Amino acid sequence: MGQHMKRIGMKRSLTSNGFVTYSVRYQAERCDGCPLRGSCFKARGNRIIEVNHQLQHYKQKARELLTSEEGIKHRGRRCIEPEAVFGQTKYNKVYKRFRHLGKDKVNMDFAFFAIAFNIGKMCKKIISRS
């Protein structure tokens, strides 16, 4: 049914944040007369596809980690633990944007916010005990 795909080269792409990706390009040998041509593609000539093998490798590794026994435990905790803190941060503390630019300054900014947030939690616990 399908056609054999022949490797015709590589494509180098640059993302908006400067990351370089490489994709291998494959072309079908003969799409003329193929019964699947109409559902496969509509352009003239033979079909060309691009495959990023490194990305597929990363996706497969992530899938294996997420479906492992430990990954399932982490996924179960993921929705519970951080969401409450981010909800508090965004809506109750009205902290939706960082006030500084640059990685170091953003880390410092968030560290100060996290320290203040934790001090607030400690104060509430101390008050509730007494």
Backbone as a printed PyTorch tensor [residue, N CA C, xyz], in Angstrom:
tensor([[[ 0.8130, -1.2010,  0.0000],
         [ 0.0000,  0.0000,  0.0000],
         [ 0.8530,  1.2600,  0.0000]],

        [[ 1.6590,  1.4410,  1.0370],
         [ 2.4590,  2.6580,  1.1330],
         [ 3.6600,  2.6230,  0.2050]],

        [[ 4.3340,  3.7400,  0.0980],
         [ 5.4940,  3.8520, -0.7830],
         [ 6.7740,  3.8780,  0.0470]],

        [[ 7.8410,  3.3880, -0.5490],
         [ 9.1420,  3.4330,  0.1060],
         [ 9.6510,  4.8780,  0.0820]],

        [[10.1750,  5.3510,  1.2060],
         [10.6840,  6.7210,  1.3080],
         [12.2090,  6.6840,  1.2320]],

        [[12.7700,  7.5260,  0.3800],
         [14.2190,  7.5940,  0.1830],
         [14.7390,  8.8720,  0.8440]],

        [[15.8460,  8.7580,  1.5530],
         [16.4360,  9.9220,  2.2130],
         [17.0070, 10.8640,  1.1580]],

        [[16.6020, 12.1550,  1.2370],
         [17.0740, 13.1180,  0.2410],
         [17.9170, 14.2310,  0.8480]],

        [[18.0810, 14.2500,  2.1510],
         [18.9320, 15.2710,  2.7480],
         [18.5240, 15.6170,  4.1620]],

        [[19.1650, 16.6770,  4.6890],
         [18.8720, 17.1540,  6.0380],
         [18.4610, 18.6090,  5.9740]],

        [[17.6830, 19.0250,  6.9770],
         [17.2520, 20.4120,  7.0750],
         [17.6330, 20.9290,  8.4520]],

        [[18.2600, 22.0810,  8.4790],
         [18.6490, 22.7290,  9.7340],
         [17.6600, 23.8490,  9.9960]],

        [[17.0610, 23.8630, 11.1860],
         [16.0930, 24.8940, 11.5470],
         [16.5540, 25.5970, 12.8110]],

        [[16.2330, 26.8710, 12.8970],
         [16.5690, 27.6800, 14.0620],
         [15.2680, 28.1650, 14.6770]],

        [[15.0290, 27.8240, 15.9480],
         [13.7990, 28.2490, 16.6040],
         [13.9120, 29.7030, 17.0290]],

        [[12.8060, 30.2570, 17.5040],
         [12.7940, 31.6660, 17.8900],
         [13.7160, 31.9580, 19.0710]],

        [[13.9580, 30.9540, 19.9330],
         [14.8520, 31.1830, 21.0710],
         [16.2940, 30.7870, 20.7820]],

        [[16.6140, 30.4730, 19.5130],
         [17.9920, 30.2120, 19.1250],
         [18.4160, 28.7550, 19.1480]],

        [[17.4990, 27.8250, 19.4020],
         [17.8260, 26.4060, 19.4470],
         [17.8850, 25.8560, 18.0270]],

        [[18.9300, 25.1070, 17.7110],
         [19.1140, 24.5500, 16.3740],
         [18.6020, 23.1090, 16.3590]],

        [[17.7420, 22.7930, 15.3810],
         [17.2440, 21.4320, 15.2250],
         [17.5980, 20.9260, 13.8340]],

        [[17.7830, 19.6350, 13.7320],
         [18.0940, 19.0000, 12.4570],
         [17.0220, 17.9600, 12.1480]],

        [[16.4820, 18.0330, 10.9540],
         [15.4810, 17.0800, 10.4950],
         [15.9960, 16.3840,  9.2440]],

        [[15.7070, 15.1030,  9.1400],
         [16.0590, 14.3380,  7.9490],
         [14.8530, 14.3800,  7.0150]],

        [[15.1000, 14.6520,  5.7360],
         [14.0260, 14.7390,  4.7480],
         [13.9770, 13.4440,  3.9500]],

        [[12.7600, 12.9370,  3.7760],
         [12.5210, 11.7260,  3.0040],
         [11.5110, 12.0320,  1.9080]],

        [[11.6900, 11.3840,  0.7490],
         [10.7680, 11.5720, -0.3590],
         [10.2830, 10.2030, -0.8400]],

        [[ 8.9750, 10.1220, -1.1150],
         [ 8.4160,  8.8810, -1.6530],
         [ 8.9480,  8.6630, -3.0640]],

        [[ 9.1220,  7.4050, -3.4430],
         [ 9.7050,  7.1180, -4.7540],
         [ 8.7180,  7.3200, -5.8950]],

        [[ 7.4810,  6.8820, -5.7340],
         [ 6.5020,  7.0900, -6.8100],
         [ 5.1010,  7.1500, -6.2070]],

        [[ 4.5300,  8.3260, -6.2120],
         [ 3.1840,  8.5250, -5.6850],
         [ 2.1270,  8.4360, -6.7820]],

        [[ 2.5470,  8.4850, -8.0470],
         [ 1.5880,  8.3980, -9.1480],
         [ 0.9130,  7.0300, -9.1340]],

        [[-0.3960,  7.0360, -9.1540],
         [-1.1450,  5.7910, -9.1800],
         [-1.3290,  5.1340, -7.8310]],

        [[-0.8700,  5.7470, -6.7690],
         [-1.0350,  5.1790, -5.4270],
         [-2.4920,  5.3830, -4.9920]],

        [[-3.1580,  4.3490, -4.4770],
         [-4.5570,  4.5020, -4.0630],
         [-4.7300,  5.4150, -2.8440]],

        [[-3.6830,  5.6380, -2.0750],
         [-3.7670,  6.4920, -0.8880],
         [-3.3650,  7.9330, -1.1680]],

        [[-3.0340,  8.2620, -2.3970],
         [-2.5220,  9.5910, -2.7220],
         [-3.4830, 10.7030, -2.3000]],

        [[-4.7650, 10.5460, -2.5410],
         [-5.7410, 11.5860, -2.2070],
         [-5.8100, 11.8740, -0.7190]],

        [[-5.6980, 10.8540,  0.1080],
         [-5.7530, 11.0680,  1.5550],
         [-4.3790, 11.3870,  2.1330]],

        [[-3.3290, 11.1390,  1.3690],
         [-1.9660, 11.3550,  1.8480],
         [-1.5420, 12.8120,  1.6900]],

        [[-1.6840, 13.3560,  0.4680],
         [-1.3380, 14.7560,  0.2310],
         [-1.8660, 15.1920, -1.1200]],

        [[-1.8630, 16.5160, -1.3630],
         [-2.4890, 17.0510, -2.5620],
         [-1.5210, 17.7760, -3.4990]],

        [[-0.2570, 17.8560, -3.1670],
         [ 0.7080, 18.5860, -3.9880],
         [ 1.1200, 17.7690, -5.2040]],

        [[ 1.7700, 18.4280, -6.1340],
         [ 2.3150, 17.7240, -7.3020],
         [ 3.5930, 17.0030, -6.9080]],

        [[ 3.9490, 16.0090, -7.6750],
         [ 5.1930, 15.2940, -7.4130],
         [ 5.0190, 14.2650, -6.3160]],

        [[ 6.1230, 13.8830, -5.7280],
         [ 6.1160, 12.8740, -4.6750],
         [ 6.1120, 13.5330, -3.3080]],

        [[ 5.5550, 12.8420, -2.3440],
         [ 5.4500, 13.3740, -0.9910],
         [ 6.8240, 13.4620, -0.3390]],

        [[ 7.0520, 14.5740,  0.3810],
         [ 8.2900, 14.7760,  1.1330],
         [ 7.9060, 14.9800,  2.5910]],

        [[ 8.5610, 14.2440,  3.4850],
         [ 8.3220, 14.4160,  4.9160],
         [ 9.6410, 14.7350,  5.6010]],

        [[ 9.5400, 15.3690,  6.7800],
         [10.7120, 15.6740,  7.6000],
         [10.5560, 14.9710,  8.9370]],

        [[11.6120, 14.3200,  9.3850],
         [11.5910, 13.5880, 10.6410],
         [12.7610, 14.0590, 11.4880]],

        [[12.4620, 14.4990, 12.7070],
         [13.4920, 14.8870, 13.6580],
         [13.7280, 13.6800, 14.5700]],

        [[14.7560, 12.9000, 14.2740],
         [15.0090, 11.6670, 15.0130],
         [15.4000, 11.9460, 16.4610]],

        [[16.1210, 13.0340, 16.7150],
         [16.5100, 13.3720, 18.0870],
         [15.2700, 13.6870, 18.9200]],

        [[14.3300, 14.4340, 18.3360],
         [13.0890, 14.7570, 19.0340],
         [12.2860, 13.4930, 19.3110]],

        [[12.2210, 12.5920, 18.3540],
         [11.5060, 11.3350, 18.5710],
         [12.1550, 10.5160, 19.6790]],

        [[13.4880, 10.5410, 19.7440],
         [14.2040,  9.8330, 20.8100],
         [13.8450, 10.4290, 22.1720]],

        [[13.8520, 11.7670, 22.2790],
         [13.4920, 12.4260, 23.5380],
         [12.0540, 12.1110, 23.9410]],

        [[11.1370, 12.1240, 22.9670],
         [ 9.7340, 11.8230, 23.2650],
         [ 9.5720, 10.3930, 23.7530]],

        [[10.2760,  9.4570, 23.1240],
         [10.2000,  8.0560, 23.5320],
         [10.7470,  7.8770, 24.9500]],

        [[11.8580,  8.5480, 25.2450],
         [12.4460,  8.4510, 26.5830],
         [11.5020,  9.0450, 27.6300]],

        [[10.8880, 10.1960, 27.3130],
         [ 9.9350, 10.8160, 28.2330],
         [ 8.7220,  9.9180, 28.4370]],

        [[ 8.2460,  9.2980, 27.3670],
         [ 7.0950,  8.3930, 27.4630],
         [ 7.4220,  7.2090, 28.3630]],

        [[ 8.6340,  6.6530, 28.2150],
         [ 9.0440,  5.5230, 29.0550],
         [ 9.1250,  5.9390, 30.5170]],

        [[ 9.6880,  7.1210, 30.7760],
         [ 9.7980,  7.5840, 32.1590],
         [ 8.4270,  7.8650, 32.7670]],

        [[ 7.5230,  8.4520, 31.9830],
         [ 6.1960,  8.7820, 32.4980],
         [ 5.3370,  7.5470, 32.7340]],

        [[ 5.5420,  6.5010, 31.9560],
         [ 4.7360,  5.2940, 32.1270],
         [ 5.3810,  4.2780, 33.0600]],

        [[ 6.5780,  4.5790, 33.5720],
         [ 7.2080,  3.6760, 34.5350],
         [ 6.4660,  3.7800, 35.8690]],

        [[ 6.7780,  2.8720, 36.7790],
         [ 6.1010,  2.8600, 38.0750],
         [ 6.3610,  4.1520, 38.8540]],

        [[ 7.6150,  4.5850, 38.8450],
         [ 7.9600,  5.8290, 39.5470],
         [ 7.3340,  7.0420, 38.8580]],

        [[ 7.2860,  7.0230, 37.5340],
         [ 6.6810,  8.1220, 36.7890],
         [ 5.2040,  8.2660, 37.0800]],

        [[ 4.5130,  7.1600, 37.2360],
         [ 3.0840,  7.2040, 37.5530],
         [ 2.8750,  7.8140, 38.9310]],

        [[ 3.7660,  7.5010, 39.8880],
         [ 3.6580,  8.1130, 41.2210],
         [ 3.8690,  9.6220, 41.1430]],

        [[ 4.8720, 10.0470, 40.3700],
         [ 5.1390, 11.4770, 40.2180],
         [ 3.9700, 12.1840, 39.5520]],

        [[ 3.3860, 11.5660, 38.5390],
         [ 2.2360, 12.1740, 37.8610],
         [ 1.0600, 12.3110, 38.8060]],

        [[ 0.8910, 11.3560, 39.6890],
         [-0.1990, 11.4270, 40.6610],
         [-0.0290, 12.5760, 41.6290]],

        [[ 1.2010, 12.8820, 41.9990],
         [ 1.4590, 13.9800, 42.9340],
         [ 1.5070, 15.3330, 42.2460]],

        [[ 1.7870, 15.3400, 40.9600],
         [ 2.0260, 16.5910, 40.2300],
         [ 0.8380, 17.5420, 40.3100]],

        [[-0.3480, 17.0190, 40.1490],
         [-1.5090, 17.9040, 40.1150],
         [-1.8380, 18.4620, 41.4930]],

        [[-1.3660, 17.8330, 42.5530],
         [-1.7360, 18.2540, 43.8990],
         [-0.7410, 19.2580, 44.4770]],

        [[ 0.5450, 18.9420, 44.4310],
         [ 1.5350, 19.7200, 45.1660],
         [ 1.7390, 21.1530, 44.6650]],

        [[ 2.1680, 21.3740, 43.4280],
         [ 2.5270, 22.7470, 43.0540],
         [ 1.3540, 23.6350, 42.6860]],

        [[ 0.2270, 23.0570, 42.2760],
         [-0.8610, 23.8880, 41.7760],
         [-1.3880, 24.8400, 42.8380]],

        [[-1.4590, 24.4050, 44.0710],
         [-1.9550, 25.2830, 45.1340],
         [-1.0340, 26.4820, 45.3160]],

        [[ 0.2590, 26.2440, 45.2720],
         [ 1.2220, 27.3380, 45.4450],
         [ 1.1330, 28.3130, 44.2800]],

        [[ 1.0490, 27.7990, 43.0430],
         [ 0.9520, 28.6960, 41.8920],
         [-0.3660, 29.4540, 41.8930]],

        [[-1.4350, 28.8110, 42.3420],
         [-2.7180, 29.5090, 42.4480],
         [-2.6360, 30.6380, 43.4600]],

        [[-2.0250, 30.3670, 44.6070],
         [-1.8290, 31.4120, 45.6200],
         [-0.9830, 32.5450, 45.0560]],

        [[ 0.0890, 32.1720, 44.3610],
         [ 1.0080, 33.1650, 43.8060],
         [ 0.3110, 34.0650, 42.8050]],

        [[-0.4210, 33.4840, 41.8820],
         [-1.0110, 34.2630, 40.7940],
         [-2.2360, 35.0480, 41.2240]],

        [[-3.1300, 34.4360, 41.9850],
         [-4.4190, 35.0700, 42.2280],
         [-4.5030, 35.7620, 43.5820]],

        [[-4.0480, 35.1230, 44.6440],
         [-4.1650, 35.7440, 45.9640],
         [-3.0680, 36.7710, 46.2210]],

        [[-1.8700, 36.5180, 45.7170],
         [-0.7580, 37.4550, 45.9180],
         [-0.5860, 38.3980, 44.7330]],

        [[-1.3650, 38.2270, 43.6870],
         [-1.3490, 39.0470, 42.4670],
         [ 0.0860, 39.1920, 41.9410]],

        [[ 0.7480, 38.0720, 41.7750],
         [ 2.1240, 38.0500, 41.2780],
         [ 2.1230, 37.2920, 39.9680]],

        [[ 1.8440, 37.9820, 38.8760],
         [ 1.7090, 37.3260, 37.5770],
         [ 2.9010, 37.5490, 36.6660]],

        [[ 3.7170, 38.5530, 36.9510],
         [ 4.8850, 38.8380, 36.1070],
         [ 6.0860, 39.1420, 36.9910]],

        [[ 7.2580, 38.7810, 36.4860],
         [ 8.4760, 39.1360, 37.2020],
         [ 8.7540, 40.6130, 37.0120]],

        [[ 9.3180, 41.2330, 38.0170],
         [ 9.5440, 42.6710, 37.9800],
         [10.9110, 43.0480, 37.4260]],

        [[11.7520, 42.0430, 37.1440],
         [13.0890, 42.2990, 36.6170],
         [13.3110, 41.4750, 35.3530]],

        [[14.3120, 41.8420, 34.5880],
         [14.6690, 41.1250, 33.3710],
         [16.0240, 40.4540, 33.5460]],

        [[16.2390, 39.3650, 32.8650],
         [17.4970, 38.6300, 32.9720],
         [17.3370, 37.4470, 33.9060]],

        [[18.0060, 36.3630, 33.5740],
         [17.8460, 35.1160, 34.3180],
         [18.2460, 35.2560, 35.7900]],

        [[19.3770, 35.8880, 36.0560],
         [19.8390, 36.0370, 37.4380],
         [18.8760, 36.8820, 38.2580]],

        [[18.4020, 37.9770, 37.6710],
         [17.4840, 38.8580, 38.3950],
         [16.1290, 38.1990, 38.6210]],

        [[15.6750, 37.4220, 37.6430],
         [14.4040, 36.7070, 37.8090],
         [14.5440, 35.6600, 38.9080]],

        [[15.6620, 34.9350, 38.9350],
         [15.8920, 33.9600, 40.0030],
         [15.9050, 34.6360, 41.3640]],

        [[16.5660, 35.7840, 41.4690],
         [16.6030, 36.5270, 42.7260],
         [15.2000, 36.9980, 43.1070]],

        [[14.4690, 37.5180, 42.1320],
         [13.1200, 38.0190, 42.3590],
         [12.2190, 36.9030, 42.8870]],

        [[12.2650, 35.7390, 42.2310],
         [11.4130, 34.6400, 42.6640],
         [11.8820, 34.0780, 44.0050]],

        [[13.1940, 34.0760, 44.2520],
         [13.7020, 33.5990, 45.5430],
         [13.1800, 34.4740, 46.6750]],

        [[13.2030, 35.7910, 46.4910],
         [12.6480, 36.6880, 47.5120],
         [11.1590, 36.4250, 47.7210]],

        [[10.4440, 36.2300, 46.6200],
         [ 9.0130, 35.9540, 46.7410],
         [ 8.7750, 34.6440, 47.4850]],

        [[ 9.5640, 33.6000, 47.1600],
         [ 9.3950, 32.3020, 47.8110],
         [ 9.7170, 32.3880, 49.2990]],

        [[10.7560, 33.1400, 49.6530],
         [11.1020, 33.3170, 51.0700],
         [ 9.9590, 34.0150, 51.7980]],

        [[ 9.4440, 35.0830, 51.2050],
         [ 8.3300, 35.8110, 51.8260],
         [ 7.0940, 34.9150, 51.9390]],

        [[ 6.8370, 34.1180, 50.9220],
         [ 5.6850, 33.2120, 50.9350],
         [ 5.8240, 32.1960, 52.0660]],

        [[ 7.0270, 31.6230, 52.2100],
         [ 7.2610, 30.6260, 53.2600],
         [ 7.2130, 31.2480, 54.6500]],

        [[ 7.7150, 32.4690, 54.8060],
         [ 7.6190, 33.1590, 56.1010],
         [ 6.1540, 33.3870, 56.4500]],

        [[ 5.3500, 33.7600, 55.4580],
         [ 3.9140, 33.9420, 55.6890],
         [ 3.2520, 32.6500, 56.1480]],

        [[ 3.6210, 31.5230, 55.5380],
         [ 3.0670, 30.2310, 55.9480],
         [ 3.4900, 29.8800, 57.3760]],

        [[ 4.7690, 30.1680, 57.7150],
         [ 5.2470, 29.8860, 59.0690],
         [ 4.4970, 30.7230, 60.0920]],

        [[ 4.2770, 31.9960, 59.7820],
         [ 3.5510, 32.8730, 60.7050],
         [ 2.1290, 32.3740, 60.9350]],

        [[ 1.4680, 31.9260, 59.8760],
         [ 0.1050, 31.3990, 60.0240],
         [ 0.0920, 30.1600, 60.9070]],

        [[ 1.0930, 29.2810, 60.7670],
         [ 1.1620, 28.0800, 61.6000],
         [ 1.4020, 28.4400, 63.0600]],

        [[ 2.2930, 29.4030, 63.3010],
         [ 2.5870, 29.8240, 64.6790],
         [ 1.3470, 30.4360, 65.3160]],

        [[ 0.6370, 31.2730, 64.5750],
         [-0.5740, 31.9180, 65.1010],
         [-1.6600, 30.8830, 65.3690]],

        [[-1.8060, 29.9030, 64.4920],
         [-2.8600, 28.9000, 64.6800],
         [-2.5680, 27.9860, 65.8720]],

        [[-1.3050, 27.7820, 66.2270],
         [-0.9500, 26.9440, 67.3730],
         [-1.2150, 27.6480, 68.6990]],

        [[-1.0840, 28.9640, 68.6990],
         [-1.2450, 29.6750, 69.9800],
         [-2.6270, 30.2430, 70.1450]]])
